mmCIF file of C-alpha atoms in Angstrom:
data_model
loop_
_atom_site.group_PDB
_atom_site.id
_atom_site.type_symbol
_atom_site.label_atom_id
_atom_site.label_comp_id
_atom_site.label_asym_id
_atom_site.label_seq_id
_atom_site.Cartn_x
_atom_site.Cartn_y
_atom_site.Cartn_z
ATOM 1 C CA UNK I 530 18.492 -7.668 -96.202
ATOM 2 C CA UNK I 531 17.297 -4.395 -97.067
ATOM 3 C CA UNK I 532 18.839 -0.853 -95.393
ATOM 4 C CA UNK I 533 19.546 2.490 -96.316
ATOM 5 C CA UNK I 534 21.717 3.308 -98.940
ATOM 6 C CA UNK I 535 25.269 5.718 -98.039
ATOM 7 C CA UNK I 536 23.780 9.438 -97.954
ATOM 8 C CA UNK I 537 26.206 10.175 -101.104
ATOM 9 C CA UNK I 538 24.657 7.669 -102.872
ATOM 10 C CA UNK I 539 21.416 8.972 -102.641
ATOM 11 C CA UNK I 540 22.785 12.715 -102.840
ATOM 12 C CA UNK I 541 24.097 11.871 -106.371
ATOM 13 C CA UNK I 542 20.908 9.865 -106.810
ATOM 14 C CA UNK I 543 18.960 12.741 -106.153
ATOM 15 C CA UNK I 544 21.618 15.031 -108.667
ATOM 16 C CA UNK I 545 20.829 12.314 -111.419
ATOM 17 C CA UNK I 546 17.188 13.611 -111.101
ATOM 18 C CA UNK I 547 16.230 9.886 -110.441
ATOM 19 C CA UNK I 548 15.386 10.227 -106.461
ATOM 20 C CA UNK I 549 12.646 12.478 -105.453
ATOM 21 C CA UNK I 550 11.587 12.600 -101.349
ATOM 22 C CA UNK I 551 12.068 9.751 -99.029
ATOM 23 C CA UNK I 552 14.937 7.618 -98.846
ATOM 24 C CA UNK I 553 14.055 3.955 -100.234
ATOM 25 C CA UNK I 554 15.747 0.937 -99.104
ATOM 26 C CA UNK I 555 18.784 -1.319 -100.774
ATOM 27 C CA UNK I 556 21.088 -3.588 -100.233
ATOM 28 C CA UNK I 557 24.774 -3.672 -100.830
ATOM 29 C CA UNK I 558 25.676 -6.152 -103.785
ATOM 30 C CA UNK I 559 29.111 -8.088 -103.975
ATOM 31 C CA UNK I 560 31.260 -6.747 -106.746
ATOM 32 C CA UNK I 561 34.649 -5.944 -107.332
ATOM 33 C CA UNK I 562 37.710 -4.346 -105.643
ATOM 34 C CA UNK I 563 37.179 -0.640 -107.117
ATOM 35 C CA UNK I 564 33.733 0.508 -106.496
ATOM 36 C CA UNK I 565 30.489 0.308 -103.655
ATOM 37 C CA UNK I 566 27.734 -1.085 -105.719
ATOM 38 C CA UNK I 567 24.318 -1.273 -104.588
ATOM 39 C CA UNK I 568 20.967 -2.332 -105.732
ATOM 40 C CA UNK I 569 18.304 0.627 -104.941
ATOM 41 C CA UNK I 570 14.951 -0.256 -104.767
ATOM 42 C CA UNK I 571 13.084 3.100 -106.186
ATOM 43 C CA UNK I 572 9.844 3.480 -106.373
ATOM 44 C CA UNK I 573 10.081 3.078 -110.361
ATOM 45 C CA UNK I 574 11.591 0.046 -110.011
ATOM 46 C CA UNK I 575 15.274 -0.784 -108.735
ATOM 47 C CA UNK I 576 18.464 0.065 -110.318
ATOM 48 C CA UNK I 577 22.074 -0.385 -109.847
ATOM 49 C CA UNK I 578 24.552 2.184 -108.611
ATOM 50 C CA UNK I 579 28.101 2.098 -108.380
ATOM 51 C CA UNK I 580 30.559 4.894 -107.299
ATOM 52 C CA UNK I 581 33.792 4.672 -107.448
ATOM 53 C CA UNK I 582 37.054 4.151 -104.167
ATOM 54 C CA UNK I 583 39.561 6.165 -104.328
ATOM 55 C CA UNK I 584 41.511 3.654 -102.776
ATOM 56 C CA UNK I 585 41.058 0.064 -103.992
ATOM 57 C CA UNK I 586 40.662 -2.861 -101.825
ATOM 58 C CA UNK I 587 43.474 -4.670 -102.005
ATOM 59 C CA UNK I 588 46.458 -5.678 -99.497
ATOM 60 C CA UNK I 589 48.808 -2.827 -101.637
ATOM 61 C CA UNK I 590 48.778 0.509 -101.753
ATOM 62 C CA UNK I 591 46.624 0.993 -104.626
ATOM 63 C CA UNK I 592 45.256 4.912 -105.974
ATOM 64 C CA UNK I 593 42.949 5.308 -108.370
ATOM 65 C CA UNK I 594 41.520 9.076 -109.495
ATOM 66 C CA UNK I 595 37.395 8.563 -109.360
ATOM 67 C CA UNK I 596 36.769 10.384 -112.802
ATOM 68 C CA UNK I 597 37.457 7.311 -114.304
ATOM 69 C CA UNK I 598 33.394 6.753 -113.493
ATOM 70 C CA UNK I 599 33.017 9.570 -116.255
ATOM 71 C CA UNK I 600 34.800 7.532 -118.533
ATOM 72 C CA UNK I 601 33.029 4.368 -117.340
ATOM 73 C CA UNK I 602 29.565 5.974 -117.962
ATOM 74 C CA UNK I 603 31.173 7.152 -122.132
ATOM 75 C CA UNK I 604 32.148 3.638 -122.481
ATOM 76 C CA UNK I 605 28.443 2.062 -121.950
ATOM 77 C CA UNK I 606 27.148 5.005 -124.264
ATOM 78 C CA UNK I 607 29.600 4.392 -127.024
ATOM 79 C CA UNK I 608 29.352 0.148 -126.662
ATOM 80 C CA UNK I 609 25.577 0.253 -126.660
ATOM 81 C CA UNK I 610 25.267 1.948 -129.884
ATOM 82 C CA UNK I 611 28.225 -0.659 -131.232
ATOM 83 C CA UNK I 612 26.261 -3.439 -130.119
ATOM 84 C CA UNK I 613 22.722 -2.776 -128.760
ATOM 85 C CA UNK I 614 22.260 -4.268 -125.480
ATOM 86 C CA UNK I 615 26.223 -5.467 -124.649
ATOM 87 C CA UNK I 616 25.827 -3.164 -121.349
ATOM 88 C CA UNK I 617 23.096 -2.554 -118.927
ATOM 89 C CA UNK I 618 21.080 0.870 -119.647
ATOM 90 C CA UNK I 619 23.150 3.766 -118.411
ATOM 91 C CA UNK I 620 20.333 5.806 -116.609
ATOM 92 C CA UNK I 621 21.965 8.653 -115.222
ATOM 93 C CA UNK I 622 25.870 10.174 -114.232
ATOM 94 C CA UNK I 623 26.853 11.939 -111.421
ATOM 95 C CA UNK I 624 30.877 13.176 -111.697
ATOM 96 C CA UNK I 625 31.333 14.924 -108.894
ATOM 97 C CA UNK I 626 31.091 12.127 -106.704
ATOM 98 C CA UNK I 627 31.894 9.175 -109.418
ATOM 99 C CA UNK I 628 28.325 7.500 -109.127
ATOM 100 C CA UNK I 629 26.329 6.211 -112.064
ATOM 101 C CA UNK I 630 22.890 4.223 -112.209
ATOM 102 C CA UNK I 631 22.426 1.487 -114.446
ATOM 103 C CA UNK I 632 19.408 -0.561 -114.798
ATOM 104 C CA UNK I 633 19.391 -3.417 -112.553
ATOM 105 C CA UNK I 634 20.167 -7.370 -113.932
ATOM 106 C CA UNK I 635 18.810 -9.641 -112.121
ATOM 107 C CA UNK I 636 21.331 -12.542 -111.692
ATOM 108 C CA UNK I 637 18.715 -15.141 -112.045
ATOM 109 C CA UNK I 638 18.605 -14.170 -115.387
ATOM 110 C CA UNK I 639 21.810 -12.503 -116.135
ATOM 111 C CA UNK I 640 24.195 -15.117 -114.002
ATOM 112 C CA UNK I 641 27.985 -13.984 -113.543
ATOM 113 C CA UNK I 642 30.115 -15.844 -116.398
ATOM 114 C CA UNK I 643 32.915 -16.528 -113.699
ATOM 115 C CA UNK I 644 30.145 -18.266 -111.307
ATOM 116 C CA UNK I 645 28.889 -19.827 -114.249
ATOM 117 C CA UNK I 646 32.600 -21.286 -115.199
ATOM 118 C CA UNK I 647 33.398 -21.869 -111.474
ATOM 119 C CA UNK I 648 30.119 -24.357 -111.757
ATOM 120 C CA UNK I 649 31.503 -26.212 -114.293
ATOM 121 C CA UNK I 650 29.483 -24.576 -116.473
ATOM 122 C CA UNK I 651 31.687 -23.888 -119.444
ATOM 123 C CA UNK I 652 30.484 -23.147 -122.687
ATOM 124 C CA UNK I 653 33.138 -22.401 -125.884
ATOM 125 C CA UNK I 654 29.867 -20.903 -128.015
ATOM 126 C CA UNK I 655 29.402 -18.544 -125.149
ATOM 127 C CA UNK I 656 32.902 -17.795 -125.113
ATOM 128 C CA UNK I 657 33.195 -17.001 -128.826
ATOM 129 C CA UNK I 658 29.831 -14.531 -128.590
ATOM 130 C CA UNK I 659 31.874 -12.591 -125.982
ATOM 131 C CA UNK I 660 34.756 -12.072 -128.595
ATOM 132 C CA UNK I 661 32.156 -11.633 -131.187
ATOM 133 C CA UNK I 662 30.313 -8.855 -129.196
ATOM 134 C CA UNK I 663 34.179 -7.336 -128.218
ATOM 135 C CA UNK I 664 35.888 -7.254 -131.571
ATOM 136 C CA UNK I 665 32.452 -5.154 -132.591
ATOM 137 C CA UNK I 666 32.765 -2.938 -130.235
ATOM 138 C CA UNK I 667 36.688 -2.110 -131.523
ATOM 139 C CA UNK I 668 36.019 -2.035 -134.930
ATOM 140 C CA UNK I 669 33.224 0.342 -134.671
ATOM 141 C CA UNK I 670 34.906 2.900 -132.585
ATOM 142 C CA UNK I 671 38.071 2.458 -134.033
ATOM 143 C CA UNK I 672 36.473 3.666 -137.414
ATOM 144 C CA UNK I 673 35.535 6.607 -134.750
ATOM 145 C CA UNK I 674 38.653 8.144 -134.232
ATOM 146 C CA UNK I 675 37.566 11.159 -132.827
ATOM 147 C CA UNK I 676 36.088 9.562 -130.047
ATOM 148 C CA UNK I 677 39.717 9.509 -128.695
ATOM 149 C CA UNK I 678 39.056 13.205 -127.553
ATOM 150 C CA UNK I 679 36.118 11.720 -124.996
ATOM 151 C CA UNK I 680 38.785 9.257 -123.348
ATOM 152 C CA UNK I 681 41.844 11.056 -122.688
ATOM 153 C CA UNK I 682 42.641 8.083 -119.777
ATOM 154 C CA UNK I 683 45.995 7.328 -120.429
ATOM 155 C CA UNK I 684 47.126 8.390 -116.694
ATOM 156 C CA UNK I 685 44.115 6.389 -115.299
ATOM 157 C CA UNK I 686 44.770 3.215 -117.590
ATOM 158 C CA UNK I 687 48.554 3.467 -116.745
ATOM 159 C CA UNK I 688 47.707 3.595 -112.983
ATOM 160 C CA UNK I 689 44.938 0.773 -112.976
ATOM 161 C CA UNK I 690 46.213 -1.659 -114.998
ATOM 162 C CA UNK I 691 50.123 -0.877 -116.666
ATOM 163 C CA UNK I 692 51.685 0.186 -113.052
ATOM 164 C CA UNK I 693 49.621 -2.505 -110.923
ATOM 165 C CA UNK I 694 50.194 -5.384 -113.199
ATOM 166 C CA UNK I 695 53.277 -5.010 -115.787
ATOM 167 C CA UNK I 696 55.190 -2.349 -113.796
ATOM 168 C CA UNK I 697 54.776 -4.217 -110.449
ATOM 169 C CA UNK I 698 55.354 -7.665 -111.554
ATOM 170 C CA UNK I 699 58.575 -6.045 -112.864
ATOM 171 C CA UNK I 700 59.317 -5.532 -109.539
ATOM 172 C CA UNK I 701 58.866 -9.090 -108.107
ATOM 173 C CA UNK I 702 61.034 -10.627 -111.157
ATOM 174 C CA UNK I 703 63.874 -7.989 -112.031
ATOM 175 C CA UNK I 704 65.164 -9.739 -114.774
ATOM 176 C CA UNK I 705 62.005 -9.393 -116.641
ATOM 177 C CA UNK I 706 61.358 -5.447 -115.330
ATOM 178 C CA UNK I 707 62.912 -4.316 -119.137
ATOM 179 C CA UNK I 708 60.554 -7.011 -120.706
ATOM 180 C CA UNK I 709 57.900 -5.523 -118.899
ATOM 181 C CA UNK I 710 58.442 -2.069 -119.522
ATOM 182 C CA UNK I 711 58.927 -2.672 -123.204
ATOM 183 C CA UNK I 712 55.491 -4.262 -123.194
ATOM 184 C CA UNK I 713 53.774 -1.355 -121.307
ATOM 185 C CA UNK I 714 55.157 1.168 -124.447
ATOM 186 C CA UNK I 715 54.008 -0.938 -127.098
ATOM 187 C CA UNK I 716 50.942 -1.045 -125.561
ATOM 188 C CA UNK I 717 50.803 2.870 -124.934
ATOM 189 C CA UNK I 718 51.537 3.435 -128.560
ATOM 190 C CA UNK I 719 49.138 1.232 -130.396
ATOM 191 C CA UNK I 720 46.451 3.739 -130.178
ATOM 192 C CA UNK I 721 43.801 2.110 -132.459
ATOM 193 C CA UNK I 722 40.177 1.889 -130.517
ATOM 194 C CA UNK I 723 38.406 1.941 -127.455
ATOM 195 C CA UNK I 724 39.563 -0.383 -124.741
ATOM 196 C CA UNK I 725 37.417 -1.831 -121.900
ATOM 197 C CA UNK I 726 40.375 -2.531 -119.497
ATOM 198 C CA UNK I 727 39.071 -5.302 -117.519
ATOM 199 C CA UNK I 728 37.103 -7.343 -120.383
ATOM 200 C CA UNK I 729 37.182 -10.759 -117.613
ATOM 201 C CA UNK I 730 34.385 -13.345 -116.886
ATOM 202 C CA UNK I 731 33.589 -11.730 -113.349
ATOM 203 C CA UNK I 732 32.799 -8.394 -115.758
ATOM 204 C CA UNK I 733 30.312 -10.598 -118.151
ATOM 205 C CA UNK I 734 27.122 -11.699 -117.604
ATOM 206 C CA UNK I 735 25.516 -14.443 -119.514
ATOM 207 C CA UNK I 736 22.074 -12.877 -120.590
ATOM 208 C CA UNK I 737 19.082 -14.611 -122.558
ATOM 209 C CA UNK I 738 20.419 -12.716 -125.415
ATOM 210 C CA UNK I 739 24.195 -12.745 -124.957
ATOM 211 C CA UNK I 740 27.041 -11.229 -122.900
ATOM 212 C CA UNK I 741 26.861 -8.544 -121.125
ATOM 213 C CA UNK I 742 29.671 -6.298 -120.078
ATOM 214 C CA UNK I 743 29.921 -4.632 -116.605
ATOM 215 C CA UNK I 744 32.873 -2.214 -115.229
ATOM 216 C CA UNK I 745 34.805 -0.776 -117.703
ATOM 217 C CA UNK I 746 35.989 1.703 -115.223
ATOM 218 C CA UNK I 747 39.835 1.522 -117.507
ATOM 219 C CA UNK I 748 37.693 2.812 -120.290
ATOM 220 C CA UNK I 749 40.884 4.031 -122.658
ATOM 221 C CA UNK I 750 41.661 4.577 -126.216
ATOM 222 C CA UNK I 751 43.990 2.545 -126.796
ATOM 223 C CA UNK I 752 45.116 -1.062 -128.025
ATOM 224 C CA UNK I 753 42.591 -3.311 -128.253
ATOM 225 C CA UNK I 754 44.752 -6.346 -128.265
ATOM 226 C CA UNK I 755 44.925 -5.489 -123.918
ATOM 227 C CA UNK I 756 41.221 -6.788 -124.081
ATOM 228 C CA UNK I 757 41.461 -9.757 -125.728
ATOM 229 C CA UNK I 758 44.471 -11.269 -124.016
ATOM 230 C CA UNK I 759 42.956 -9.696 -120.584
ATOM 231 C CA UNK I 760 40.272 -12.312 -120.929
ATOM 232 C CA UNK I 761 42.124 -15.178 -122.477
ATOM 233 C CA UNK I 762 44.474 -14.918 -119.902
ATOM 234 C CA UNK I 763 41.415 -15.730 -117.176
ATOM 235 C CA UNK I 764 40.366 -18.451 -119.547
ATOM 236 C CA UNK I 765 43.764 -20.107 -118.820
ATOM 237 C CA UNK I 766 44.081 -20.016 -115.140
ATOM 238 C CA UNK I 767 40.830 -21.090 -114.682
ATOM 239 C CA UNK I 768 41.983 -24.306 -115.302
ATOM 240 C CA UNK I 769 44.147 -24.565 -112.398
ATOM 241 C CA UNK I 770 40.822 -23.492 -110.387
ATOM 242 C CA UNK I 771 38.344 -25.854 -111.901
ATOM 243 C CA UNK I 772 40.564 -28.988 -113.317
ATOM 244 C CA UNK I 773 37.663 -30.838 -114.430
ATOM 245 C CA UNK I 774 37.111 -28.702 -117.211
ATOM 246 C CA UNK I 775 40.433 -27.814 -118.384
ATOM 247 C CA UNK I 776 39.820 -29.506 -121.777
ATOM 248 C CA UNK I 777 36.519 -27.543 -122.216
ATOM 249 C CA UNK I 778 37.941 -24.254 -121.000
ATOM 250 C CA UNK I 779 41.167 -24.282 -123.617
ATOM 251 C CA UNK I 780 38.355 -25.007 -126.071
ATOM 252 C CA UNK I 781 36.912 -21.664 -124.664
ATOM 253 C CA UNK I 782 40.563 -19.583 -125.452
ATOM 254 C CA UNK I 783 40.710 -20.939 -129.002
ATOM 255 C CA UNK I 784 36.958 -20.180 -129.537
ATOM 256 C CA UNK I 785 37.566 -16.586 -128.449
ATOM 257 C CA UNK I 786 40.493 -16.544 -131.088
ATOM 258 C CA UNK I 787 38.305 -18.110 -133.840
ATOM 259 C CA UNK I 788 35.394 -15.400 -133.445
ATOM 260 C CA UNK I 789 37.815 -12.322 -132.917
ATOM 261 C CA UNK I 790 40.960 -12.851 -135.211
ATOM 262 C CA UNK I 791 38.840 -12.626 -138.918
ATOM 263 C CA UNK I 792 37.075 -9.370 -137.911
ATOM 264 C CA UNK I 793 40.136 -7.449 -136.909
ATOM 265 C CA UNK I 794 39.815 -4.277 -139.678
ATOM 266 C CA UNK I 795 42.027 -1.934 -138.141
ATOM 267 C CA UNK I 796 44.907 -3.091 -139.000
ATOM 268 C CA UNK I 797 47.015 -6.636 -139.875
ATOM 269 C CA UNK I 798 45.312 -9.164 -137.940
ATOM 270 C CA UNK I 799 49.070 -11.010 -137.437
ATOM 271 C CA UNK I 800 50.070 -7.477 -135.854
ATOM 272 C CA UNK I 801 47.077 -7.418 -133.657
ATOM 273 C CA UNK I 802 47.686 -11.159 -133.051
ATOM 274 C CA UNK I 803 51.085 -10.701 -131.914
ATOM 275 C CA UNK I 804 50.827 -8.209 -129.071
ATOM 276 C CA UNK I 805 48.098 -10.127 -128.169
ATOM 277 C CA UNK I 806 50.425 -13.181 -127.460
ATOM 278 C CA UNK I 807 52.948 -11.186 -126.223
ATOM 279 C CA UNK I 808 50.946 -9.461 -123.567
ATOM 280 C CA UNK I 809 49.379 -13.102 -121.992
ATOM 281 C CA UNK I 810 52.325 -14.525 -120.173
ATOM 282 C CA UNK I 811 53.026 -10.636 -118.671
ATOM 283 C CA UNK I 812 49.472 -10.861 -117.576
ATOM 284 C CA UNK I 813 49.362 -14.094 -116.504
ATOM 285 C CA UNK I 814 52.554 -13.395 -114.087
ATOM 286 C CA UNK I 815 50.581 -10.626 -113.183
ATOM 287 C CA UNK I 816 47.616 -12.625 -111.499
ATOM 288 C CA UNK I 817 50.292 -14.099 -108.963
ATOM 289 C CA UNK I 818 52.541 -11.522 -109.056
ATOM 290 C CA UNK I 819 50.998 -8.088 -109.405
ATOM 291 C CA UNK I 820 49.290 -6.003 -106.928
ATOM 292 C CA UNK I 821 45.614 -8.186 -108.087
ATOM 293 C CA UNK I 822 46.481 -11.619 -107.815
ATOM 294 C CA UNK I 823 43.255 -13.756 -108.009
ATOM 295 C CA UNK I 824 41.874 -15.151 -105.143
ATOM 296 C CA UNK I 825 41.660 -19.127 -106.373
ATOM 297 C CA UNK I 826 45.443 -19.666 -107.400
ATOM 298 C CA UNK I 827 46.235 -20.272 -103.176
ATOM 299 C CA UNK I 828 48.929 -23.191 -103.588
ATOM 300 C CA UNK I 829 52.520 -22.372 -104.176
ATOM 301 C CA UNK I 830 52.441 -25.618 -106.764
ATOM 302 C CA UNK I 831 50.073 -23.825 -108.815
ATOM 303 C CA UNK I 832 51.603 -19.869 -108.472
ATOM 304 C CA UNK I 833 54.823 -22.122 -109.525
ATOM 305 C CA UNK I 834 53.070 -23.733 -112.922
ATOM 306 C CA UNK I 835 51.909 -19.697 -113.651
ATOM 307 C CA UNK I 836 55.397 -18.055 -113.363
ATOM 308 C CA UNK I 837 57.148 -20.785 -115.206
ATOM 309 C CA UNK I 838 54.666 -20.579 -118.340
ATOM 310 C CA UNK I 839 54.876 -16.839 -117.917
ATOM 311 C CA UNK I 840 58.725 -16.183 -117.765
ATOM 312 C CA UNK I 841 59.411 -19.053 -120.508
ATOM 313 C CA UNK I 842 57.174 -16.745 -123.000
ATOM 314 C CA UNK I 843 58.009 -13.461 -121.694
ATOM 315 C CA UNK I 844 61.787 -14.543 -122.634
ATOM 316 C CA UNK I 845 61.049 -16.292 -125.479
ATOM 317 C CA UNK I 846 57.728 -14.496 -126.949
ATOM 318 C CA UNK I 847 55.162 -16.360 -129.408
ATOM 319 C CA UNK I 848 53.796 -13.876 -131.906
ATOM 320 C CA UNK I 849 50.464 -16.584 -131.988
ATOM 321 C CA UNK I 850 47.892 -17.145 -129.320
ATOM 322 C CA UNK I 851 47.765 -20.966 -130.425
ATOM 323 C CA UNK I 852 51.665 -20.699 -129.214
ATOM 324 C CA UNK I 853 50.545 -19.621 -126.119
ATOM 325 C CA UNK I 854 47.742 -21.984 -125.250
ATOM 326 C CA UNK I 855 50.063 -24.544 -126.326
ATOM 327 C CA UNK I 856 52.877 -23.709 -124.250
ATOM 328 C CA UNK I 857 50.210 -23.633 -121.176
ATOM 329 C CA UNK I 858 48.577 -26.998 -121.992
ATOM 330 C CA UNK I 859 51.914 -28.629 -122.128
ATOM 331 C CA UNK I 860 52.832 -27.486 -118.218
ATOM 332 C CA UNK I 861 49.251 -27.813 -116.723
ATOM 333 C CA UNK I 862 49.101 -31.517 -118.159
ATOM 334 C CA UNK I 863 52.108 -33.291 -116.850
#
């Protein structure tokens, strides 16, 4: 049902230079835990805007400084040009407020990869064309390296994702809290490209020419091994939400390594490879144990089978990601 856009919306709207006289209608959309996103019918057409909470919604205490729209907005710029069309058009930027407009998707056409896998809908082609898109994107920017200068996040990544997920399942397992922390400065100090943050299938839409990436509010120059595992890790507990398609969806994680591990340039793809594997099980514990947990592991059975995986490879880490799907497989099929 249509209504009226918030008045800062349409303030920053109006800033943008994309909202001239009357107020047109909209309607709030469903998205994530950081941001109000609405569609806003103008009279050109509708587009999407999203500003950013300062306070996330979620049952914890959970900050978050709204530049990191700025940085947001830099990150479609610089991943269009990587890969033409791998974000929705940025159309306009308003920082004071953290707003931006994006051209609107459609999700008849551009369905939700998460709904799509929820469905049973589970594609391993798809799944390698998102790593195909991603390792693009981090090769081209990390021949860029002056583009660091444009994303100097490291506060905002460390708040959004290190502190809420490493530092904080730290917390709820003390004996790994060292483990943890170790992993957060390796991560801090492989400073090779530019990072999405929050590459996950509720962030990718499957369009009629490929994936498309939404939010990348922990825009960050940084390592880009945090993206790939980010995703993977999704890939594997989405086989404790929809069983029927475990088989398909560990097909999914092992297409996503096929597609991404040859075009690492940057550096040794075994170096790459290995934080990668070390940083899953931290983020897996993360999803039951951090201040995010996902909303479809709900039995204490399956937030058992996710710490035990995670802590076994957290204290004993695989430097491969085919050790890691491995190690999962075993647990969720017995």
């Amino acid at each position: 049902m249509s209504t009226t856009p918030p008045a800062g919306i349409l303030a920053a709207l109006e800033r943008m230079h994309l909202l001239h006289g009357a107020s047109p209608p909209g309607e709030p959309l469903a998205g994530g835990v950081s941001s109000d996103i609405w569609r806003i019918d103008l009279p050109s057409g509708p587009v999407c805007v999203k500003r950013a909470l300062a306070k996330l919604r979620v049952s914890a205490d959970w900050q978050a400084p709204v530049e990191r729209n700025l940085y947001e907005a830099r990150w479609m710029q610089v991943a269009n040009q990587a890969v033409p069309g791998v974000t929705p058009a940025l159309l306009g930027q308003d920082a004071a407020t953290g707003t931006l407009a994006m051209a609107y998707l459609p999700a008849d056409r551009y369905p939700l990869w998460k709904g799509k896998l929820r469905d049973g809908q589970v594609d391993p082609a798809f799944a390698a064309a998102a790593a195909r898109a991603l390792v693009r994107i981090h090769a081209a920017t990390a021949a860029q390296p002056s583009l660091a200068a444009d994303f100097p996040t490291d506060r905002i990544f460390h708040d959004i994702r290190l502190e809420p997920y490493l530092t904080q399942s730290g917390r709820a397992h003390p004996d790994l809290a060292g483990r943890m922390q170790a992993l957060i400065e390796t991560t801090q100090r492989n400073k090779h490209a530019l990072v999405h943050g929050d590459i996950s299938p509720k962030n990718i839409l499957s369009g009629p020419d490929g994936p498309v990436f939404l939010d990348a509010e922990c825009a960050w120059w940084g390592d880009p091994a945090f993206d790939l595992a980010f995703c993977q890790n999704h890939l594997l507990l989405k086989c404790l939400w929809v069983p029927s398609k475990r088989d398909a969806l560990l097909a999914c994680f092992r297409a996503m390594t096929a597609a991404y591990l040859p075009q690492v340039s940057w550096e040794p793809p075994a170096a790459f490879e290995a934080r990668a594997a070390h940083l899953l099980p931290a983020l897996l514990l993360a999803r039951v144990d951090g201040k995010s947990p996902v909303e479809y592991i709900t039995t204490d059975a399956d937030r058992h089978t996710v710490r035990k995986v995670a802590r076994r490879l957290l204290l004993a880490p695989a430097d491969g990601l085919a050790d890691v799907v491995r190690a999962w497989e075993e647990e969720i099929v017995r």
